[in-house]
XYZ file of C-alpha atoms in Angstrom:
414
model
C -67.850 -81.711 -26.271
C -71.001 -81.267 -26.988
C -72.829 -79.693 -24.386
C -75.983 -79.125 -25.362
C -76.634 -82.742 -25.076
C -75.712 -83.353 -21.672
C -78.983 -81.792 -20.441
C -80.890 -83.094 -23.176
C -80.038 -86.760 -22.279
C -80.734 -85.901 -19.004
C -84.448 -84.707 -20.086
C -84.924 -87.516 -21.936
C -83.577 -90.162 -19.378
C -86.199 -88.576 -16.918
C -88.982 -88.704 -19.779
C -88.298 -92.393 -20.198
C -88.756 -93.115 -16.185
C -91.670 -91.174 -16.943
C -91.271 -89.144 -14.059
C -91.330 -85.859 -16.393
C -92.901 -82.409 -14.541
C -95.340 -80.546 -16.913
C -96.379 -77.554 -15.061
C -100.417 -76.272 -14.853
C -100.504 -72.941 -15.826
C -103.173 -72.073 -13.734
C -104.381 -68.544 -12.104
C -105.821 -69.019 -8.724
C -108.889 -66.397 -7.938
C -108.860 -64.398 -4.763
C -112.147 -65.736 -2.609
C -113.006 -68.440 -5.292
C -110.326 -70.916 -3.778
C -109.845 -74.279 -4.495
C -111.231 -73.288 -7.698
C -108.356 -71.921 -10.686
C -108.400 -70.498 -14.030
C -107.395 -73.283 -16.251
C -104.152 -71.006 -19.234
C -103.291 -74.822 -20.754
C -104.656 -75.587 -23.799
C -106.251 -78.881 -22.117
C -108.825 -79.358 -19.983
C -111.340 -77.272 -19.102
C -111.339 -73.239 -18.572
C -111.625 -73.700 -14.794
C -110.328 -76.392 -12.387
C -110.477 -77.683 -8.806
C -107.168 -78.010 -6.790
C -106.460 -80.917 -4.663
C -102.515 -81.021 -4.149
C -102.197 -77.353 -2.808
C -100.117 -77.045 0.853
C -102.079 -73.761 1.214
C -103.236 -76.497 3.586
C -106.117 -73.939 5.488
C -106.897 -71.185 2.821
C -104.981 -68.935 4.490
C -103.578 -67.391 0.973
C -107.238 -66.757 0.452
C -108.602 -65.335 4.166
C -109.533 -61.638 3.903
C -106.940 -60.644 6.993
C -103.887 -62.246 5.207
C -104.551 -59.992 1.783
C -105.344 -56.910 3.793
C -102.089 -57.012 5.988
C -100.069 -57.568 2.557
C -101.570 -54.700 0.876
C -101.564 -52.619 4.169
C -98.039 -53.434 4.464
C -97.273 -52.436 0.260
C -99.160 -48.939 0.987
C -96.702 -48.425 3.779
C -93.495 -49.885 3.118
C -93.250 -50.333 -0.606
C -92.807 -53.655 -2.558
C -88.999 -54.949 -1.624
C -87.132 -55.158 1.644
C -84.180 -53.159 -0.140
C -81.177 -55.196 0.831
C -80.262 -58.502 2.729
C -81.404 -58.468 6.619
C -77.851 -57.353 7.313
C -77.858 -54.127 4.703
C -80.953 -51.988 4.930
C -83.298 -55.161 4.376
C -84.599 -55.655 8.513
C -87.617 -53.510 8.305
C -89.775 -53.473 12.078
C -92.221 -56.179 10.304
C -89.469 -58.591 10.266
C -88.922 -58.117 13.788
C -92.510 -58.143 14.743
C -92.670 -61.516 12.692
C -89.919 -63.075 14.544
C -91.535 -61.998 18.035
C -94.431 -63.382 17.081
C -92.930 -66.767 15.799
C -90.932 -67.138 19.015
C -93.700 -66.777 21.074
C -96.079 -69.326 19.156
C -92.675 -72.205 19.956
C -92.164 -70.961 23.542
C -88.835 -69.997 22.542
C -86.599 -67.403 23.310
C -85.865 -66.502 19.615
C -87.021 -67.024 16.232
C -85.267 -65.992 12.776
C -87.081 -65.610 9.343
C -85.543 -67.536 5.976
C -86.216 -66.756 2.382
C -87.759 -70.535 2.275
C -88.416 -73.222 4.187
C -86.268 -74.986 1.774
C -82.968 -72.469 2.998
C -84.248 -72.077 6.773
C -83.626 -75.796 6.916
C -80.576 -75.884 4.978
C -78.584 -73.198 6.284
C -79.498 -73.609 10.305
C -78.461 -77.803 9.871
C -75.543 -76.955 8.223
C -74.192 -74.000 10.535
C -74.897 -75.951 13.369
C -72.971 -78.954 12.216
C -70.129 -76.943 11.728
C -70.208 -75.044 14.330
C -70.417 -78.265 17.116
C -67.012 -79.839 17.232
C -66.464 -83.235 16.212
C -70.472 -83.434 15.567
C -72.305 -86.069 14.305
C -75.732 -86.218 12.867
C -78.939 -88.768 13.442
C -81.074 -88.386 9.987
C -84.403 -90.056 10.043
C -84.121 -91.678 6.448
C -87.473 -90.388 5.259
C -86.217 -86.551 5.938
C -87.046 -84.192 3.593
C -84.498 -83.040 0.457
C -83.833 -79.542 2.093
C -82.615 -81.098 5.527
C -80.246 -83.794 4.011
C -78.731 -80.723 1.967
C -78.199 -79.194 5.259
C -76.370 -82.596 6.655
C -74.704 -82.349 3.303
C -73.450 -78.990 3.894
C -72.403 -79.408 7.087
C -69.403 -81.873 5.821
C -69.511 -84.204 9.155
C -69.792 -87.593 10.057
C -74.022 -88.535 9.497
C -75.838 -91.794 10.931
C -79.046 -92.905 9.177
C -81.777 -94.451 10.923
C -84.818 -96.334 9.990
C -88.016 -94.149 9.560
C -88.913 -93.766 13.006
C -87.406 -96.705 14.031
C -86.478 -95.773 18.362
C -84.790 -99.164 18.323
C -82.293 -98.243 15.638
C -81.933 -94.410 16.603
C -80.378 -96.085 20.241
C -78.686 -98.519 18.815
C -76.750 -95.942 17.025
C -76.370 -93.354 19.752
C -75.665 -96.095 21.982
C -72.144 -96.310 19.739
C -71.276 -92.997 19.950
C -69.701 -91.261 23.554
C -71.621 -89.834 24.915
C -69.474 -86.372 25.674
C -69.491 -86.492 21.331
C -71.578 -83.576 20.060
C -74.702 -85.092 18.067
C -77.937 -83.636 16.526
C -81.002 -85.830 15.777
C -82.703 -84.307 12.345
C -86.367 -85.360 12.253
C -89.947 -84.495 11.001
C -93.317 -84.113 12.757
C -95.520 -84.948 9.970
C -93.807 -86.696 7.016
C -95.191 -84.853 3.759
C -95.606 -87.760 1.357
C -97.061 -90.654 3.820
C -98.674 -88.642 6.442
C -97.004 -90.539 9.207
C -96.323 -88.759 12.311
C -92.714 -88.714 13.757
C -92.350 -90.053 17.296
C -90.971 -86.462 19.012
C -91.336 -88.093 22.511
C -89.142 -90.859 21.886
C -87.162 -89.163 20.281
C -86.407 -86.425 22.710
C -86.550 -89.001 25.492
C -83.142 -90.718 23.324
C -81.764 -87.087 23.155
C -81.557 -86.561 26.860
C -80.399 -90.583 27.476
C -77.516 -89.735 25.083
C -76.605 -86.096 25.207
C -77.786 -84.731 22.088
C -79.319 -81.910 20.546
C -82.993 -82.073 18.381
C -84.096 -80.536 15.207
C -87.347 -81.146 14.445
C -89.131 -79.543 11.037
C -92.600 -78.701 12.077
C -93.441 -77.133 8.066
C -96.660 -79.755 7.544
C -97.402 -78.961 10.727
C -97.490 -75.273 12.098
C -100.563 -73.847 11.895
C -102.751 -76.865 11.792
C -101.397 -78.703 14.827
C -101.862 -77.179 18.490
C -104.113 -75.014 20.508
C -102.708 -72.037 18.836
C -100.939 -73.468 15.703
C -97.235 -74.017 17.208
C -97.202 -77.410 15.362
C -97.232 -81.348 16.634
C -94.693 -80.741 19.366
C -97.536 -78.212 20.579
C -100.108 -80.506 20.147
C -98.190 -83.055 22.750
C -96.897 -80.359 24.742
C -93.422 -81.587 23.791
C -92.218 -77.887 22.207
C -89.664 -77.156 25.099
C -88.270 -80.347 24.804
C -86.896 -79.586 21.051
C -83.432 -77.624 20.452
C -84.326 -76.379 17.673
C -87.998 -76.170 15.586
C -87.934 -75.120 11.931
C -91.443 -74.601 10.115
C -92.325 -72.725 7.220
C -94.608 -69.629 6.347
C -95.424 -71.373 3.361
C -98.155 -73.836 3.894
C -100.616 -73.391 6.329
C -99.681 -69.999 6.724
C -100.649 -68.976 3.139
C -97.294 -66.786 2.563
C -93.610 -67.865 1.918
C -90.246 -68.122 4.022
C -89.031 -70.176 6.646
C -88.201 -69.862 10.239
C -86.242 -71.458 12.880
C -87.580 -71.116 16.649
C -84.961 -71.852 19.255
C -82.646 -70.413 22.360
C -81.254 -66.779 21.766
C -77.851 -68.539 21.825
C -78.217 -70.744 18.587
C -80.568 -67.763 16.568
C -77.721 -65.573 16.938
C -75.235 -68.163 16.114
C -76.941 -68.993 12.874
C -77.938 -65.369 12.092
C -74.501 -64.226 12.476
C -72.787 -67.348 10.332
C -75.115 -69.286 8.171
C -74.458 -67.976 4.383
C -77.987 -69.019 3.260
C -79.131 -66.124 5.875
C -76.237 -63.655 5.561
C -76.434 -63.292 1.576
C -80.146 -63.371 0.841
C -82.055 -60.558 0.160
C -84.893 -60.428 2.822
C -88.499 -61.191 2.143
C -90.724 -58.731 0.732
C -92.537 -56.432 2.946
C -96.008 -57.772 1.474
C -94.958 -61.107 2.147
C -93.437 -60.158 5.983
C -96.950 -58.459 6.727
C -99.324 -60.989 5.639
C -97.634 -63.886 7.601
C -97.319 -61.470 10.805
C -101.627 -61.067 9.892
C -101.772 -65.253 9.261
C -99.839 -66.414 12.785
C -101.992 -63.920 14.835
C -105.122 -65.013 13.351
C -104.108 -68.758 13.712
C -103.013 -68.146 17.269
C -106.194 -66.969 18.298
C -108.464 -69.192 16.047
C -109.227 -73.101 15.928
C -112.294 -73.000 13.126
C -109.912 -72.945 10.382
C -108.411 -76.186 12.083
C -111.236 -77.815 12.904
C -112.852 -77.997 9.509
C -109.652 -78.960 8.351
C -109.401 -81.907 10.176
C -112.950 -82.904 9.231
C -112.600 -82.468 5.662
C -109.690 -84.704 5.659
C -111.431 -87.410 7.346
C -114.745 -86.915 5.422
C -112.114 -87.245 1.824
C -110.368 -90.658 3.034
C -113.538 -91.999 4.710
C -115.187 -91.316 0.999
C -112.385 -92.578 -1.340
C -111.855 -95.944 1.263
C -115.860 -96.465 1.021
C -115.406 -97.052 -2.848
C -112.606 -99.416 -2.544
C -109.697 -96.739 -3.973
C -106.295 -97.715 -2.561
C -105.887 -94.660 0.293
C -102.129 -95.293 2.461
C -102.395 -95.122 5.950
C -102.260 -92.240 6.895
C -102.935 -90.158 10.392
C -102.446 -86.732 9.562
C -104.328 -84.350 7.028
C -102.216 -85.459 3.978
C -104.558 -87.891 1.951
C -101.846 -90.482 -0.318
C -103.794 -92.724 -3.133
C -101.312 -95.301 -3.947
C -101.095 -95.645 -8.018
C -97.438 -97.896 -7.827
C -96.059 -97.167 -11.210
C -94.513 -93.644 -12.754
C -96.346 -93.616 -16.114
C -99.664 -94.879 -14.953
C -99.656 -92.224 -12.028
C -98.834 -89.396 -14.838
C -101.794 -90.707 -16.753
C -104.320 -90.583 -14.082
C -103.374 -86.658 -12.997
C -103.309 -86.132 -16.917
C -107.064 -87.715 -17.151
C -108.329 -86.173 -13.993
C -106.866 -82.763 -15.142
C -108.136 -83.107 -18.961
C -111.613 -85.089 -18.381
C -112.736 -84.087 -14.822
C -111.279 -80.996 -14.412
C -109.791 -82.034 -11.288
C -105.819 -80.851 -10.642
C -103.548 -83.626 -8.359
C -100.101 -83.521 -9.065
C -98.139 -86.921 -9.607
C -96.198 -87.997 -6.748
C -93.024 -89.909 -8.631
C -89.869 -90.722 -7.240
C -87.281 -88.938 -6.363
C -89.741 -87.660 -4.093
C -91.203 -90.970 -2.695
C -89.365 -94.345 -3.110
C -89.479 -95.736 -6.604
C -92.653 -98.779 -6.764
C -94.637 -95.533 -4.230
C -95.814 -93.643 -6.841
C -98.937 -92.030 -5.873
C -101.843 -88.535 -5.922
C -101.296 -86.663 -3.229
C -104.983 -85.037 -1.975
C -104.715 -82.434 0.221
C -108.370 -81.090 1.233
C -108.853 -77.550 2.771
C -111.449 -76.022 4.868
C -112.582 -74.579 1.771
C -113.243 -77.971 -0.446
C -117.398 -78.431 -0.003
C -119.114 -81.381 -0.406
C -119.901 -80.706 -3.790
C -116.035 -80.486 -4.808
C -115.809 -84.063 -2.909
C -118.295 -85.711 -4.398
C -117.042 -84.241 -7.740
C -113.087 -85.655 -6.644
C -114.714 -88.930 -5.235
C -116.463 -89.659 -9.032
C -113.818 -88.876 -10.930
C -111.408 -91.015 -9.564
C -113.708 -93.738 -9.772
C -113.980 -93.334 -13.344
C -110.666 -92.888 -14.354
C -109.579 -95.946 -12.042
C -112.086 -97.901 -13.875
C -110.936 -96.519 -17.322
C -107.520 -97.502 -16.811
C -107.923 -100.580 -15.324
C -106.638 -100.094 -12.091
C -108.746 -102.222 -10.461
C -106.979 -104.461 -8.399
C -109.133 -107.351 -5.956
C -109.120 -107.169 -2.012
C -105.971 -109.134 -1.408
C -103.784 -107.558 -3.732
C -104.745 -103.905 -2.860
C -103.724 -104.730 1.184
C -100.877 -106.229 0.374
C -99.530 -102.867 -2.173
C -100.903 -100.602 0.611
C -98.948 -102.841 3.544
C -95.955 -102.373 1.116
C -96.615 -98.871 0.516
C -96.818 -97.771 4.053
């Protein structure tokens, strides 16, 4: 055999959907964010970012860098060891104080990634409930149906935020049965909001646990940044909240935020915990600094929130095909692979302008679409720049597409 060749048709079969990833080698500058040194031979030296999920700056904010070098002068660069074997320094459990607190929960526990947090806690907690059964919103994100995966038990799918489906599937199940509903607060790629009431409402009706990921959501939802479940004052209701120090946070990891019971449960079981070497002091420091700040402040979120409106309101206003959607996430719906690779390319090459295809796996095939996510820090001048070069390029492709047609792809869309 050959093997070689096995990953090279598998290249090329990608290639041909056209859903290929070329990576921007680009060097964001400390205090000169959304802006980026340009290290790829096209396009121009600098660039403007548009698909970061640094969704509030917070990788940039003075008080995020200082805590990460503070905490480098102090503690050196690596945690030494997993959290088990030398690698739980104080930060870590300052961190998972503080992350506790901002649920209203009696615990928290810190992940490598958001992408682990989710896929370790799920599948512990599968395991560990006898005869369990899971409730998977279909639109959940990869990380969370690797955890279902993992968790090697029976799994019910429901219809994206469908109540009437979620019941009619509980509603078969006895009700003594363990079950955990897996859901999202703000889905990533649409923007859509996930109904937590509801959905906790079902949970009590039919005896079953809640896991909702909160990642698009902590810092940018809330009085102090605890998420959407804050927001509604719905965060005691949930089991279990997962979010990420990745986003709007400005750092890396993940968390879970839940009873004492089931954080010491997972800490003491889940592999994806137990064998990982524990994030970097630097890293531990900065997102203790980001939370706090977060807590305490609502101008980063405010802005926010405006500068998302202010980007849809413009692209809408010159007939570009925005989804519906109620969050910060802004989706432009392009509706083919190759075309939607040849509009980043042209933005990227022509403009200067940085959005990242959106192709499928990652949204439904017939989806494809930019994915615009504005920060506090994009000006007017940046959207004016974003709102004429899309123009352009839609014109120079012909994407033009009349009235009719256009509500009918974004009904589809959506």
């Amino acid at each position: 055999m050959r093997y070689e060749s096995v990953f090279e048709d598998a290249v090329a079969k990608v290639r041909r959907e056209g859903r290929y990833r070329v990576f921007a080698d680009l060097e964001r500058q400390a205090g000169r964010f959304p802006w980026a040194r340009n290290h790829s031979e096209e396009g121009p030296p600098e660039v403007v970012v548009w698909c970061s999920n640094d969704y509030l700056g917070m990788g940039q904010n003075a008080v995020t860098r200082e805590a990460a070098c503070d905490a480098v002068e102090r503690l050196g660069t690596g945690a030494g060891g997993t959290r088990n074997i030398s690698g739980t320094t104080h930060l870590h459990v300052v961190l998972e104080r503080e992350l506790a607190d901002l649920h209203g929960k009696e615990a928290a526990l810190v992940f490598t990634s958001g992408y682990v947090s989710n896929d370790a806690t799920i599948s512990t907690v599968a395991q560990l409930l006898p005869d369990c059964v899971i409730l998977s919103d279909e639109m959940n994100h990869a990380s969370m149906i690797a955890g279902i995966r993992g968790g090697r038990c029976p799994k019910l799918i429901f219809r994206h935020n469908d109540l009437d489906h979620l019941e009619e599937l509980l509603k078969g199940l006895p009700y003594e049965r363990a079950k955990l509903i897996a859901f999202e607060s703000v889905y990533s790629m649409d923007g859509d909001f996930g109904e937590i009431e509801a959905i906790c409402d079902l949970a009590d009706k039919y005896n079953a646990m809640t896991y909702l990921d909160e990642v698009h959501a902590v810092g940018m939802y809330g009085p102090r940044g605890g998420g959407v479940a804050e927001a509604r004052g719905l965060m005691d209701r949930v089991t279990i909240i997962q979010g990420t120090l990745a986003k709007a946070y400005g750092c890396m990891g993940g968390y879970i935020a839940a009873s004492a019971a089931v954080v010491d449960a997972v800490r003491s079981i889940a592999p994806g915990f137990i064998f990982t070497t524990s994030l970097a002091p630097a890293v531990v420091g900065a997102a203790t600094a980001s939370v706090r700040h977060l807590k305490a402040s609502n101008v980063e979120r405010t802005r926010h929130q405006e500068r998302a409106a202010t980007v849809k309101r413009r692209l809408r206003e010159v007939g570009l095909p925005v989804m519906n959607s109620p969050s910060h996430i802004v989706p432009v719906l392009v509706g083919d692979p190759v075309r939607c690779k040849q509009v980043t390319d042209r933005l990227f090459e022509k403009h200067g302008i940085y959005i990242q295809p959106i192709n499928y796996p990652t949204v439904p095939r017939g989806t494809e679409r930019l994915r615009i996510t504005p920060t506090p820090l994009h000006d007017d001048h940046v959207v004016d720049r974003l709102v004429d070069a899309l123009v352009d390029v839609w014109h120079e492709m012909g994407l033009d597409v009349d009235r009719p047609q256009l509500e009918t792809a974004l009904a589809a869309a959506s």
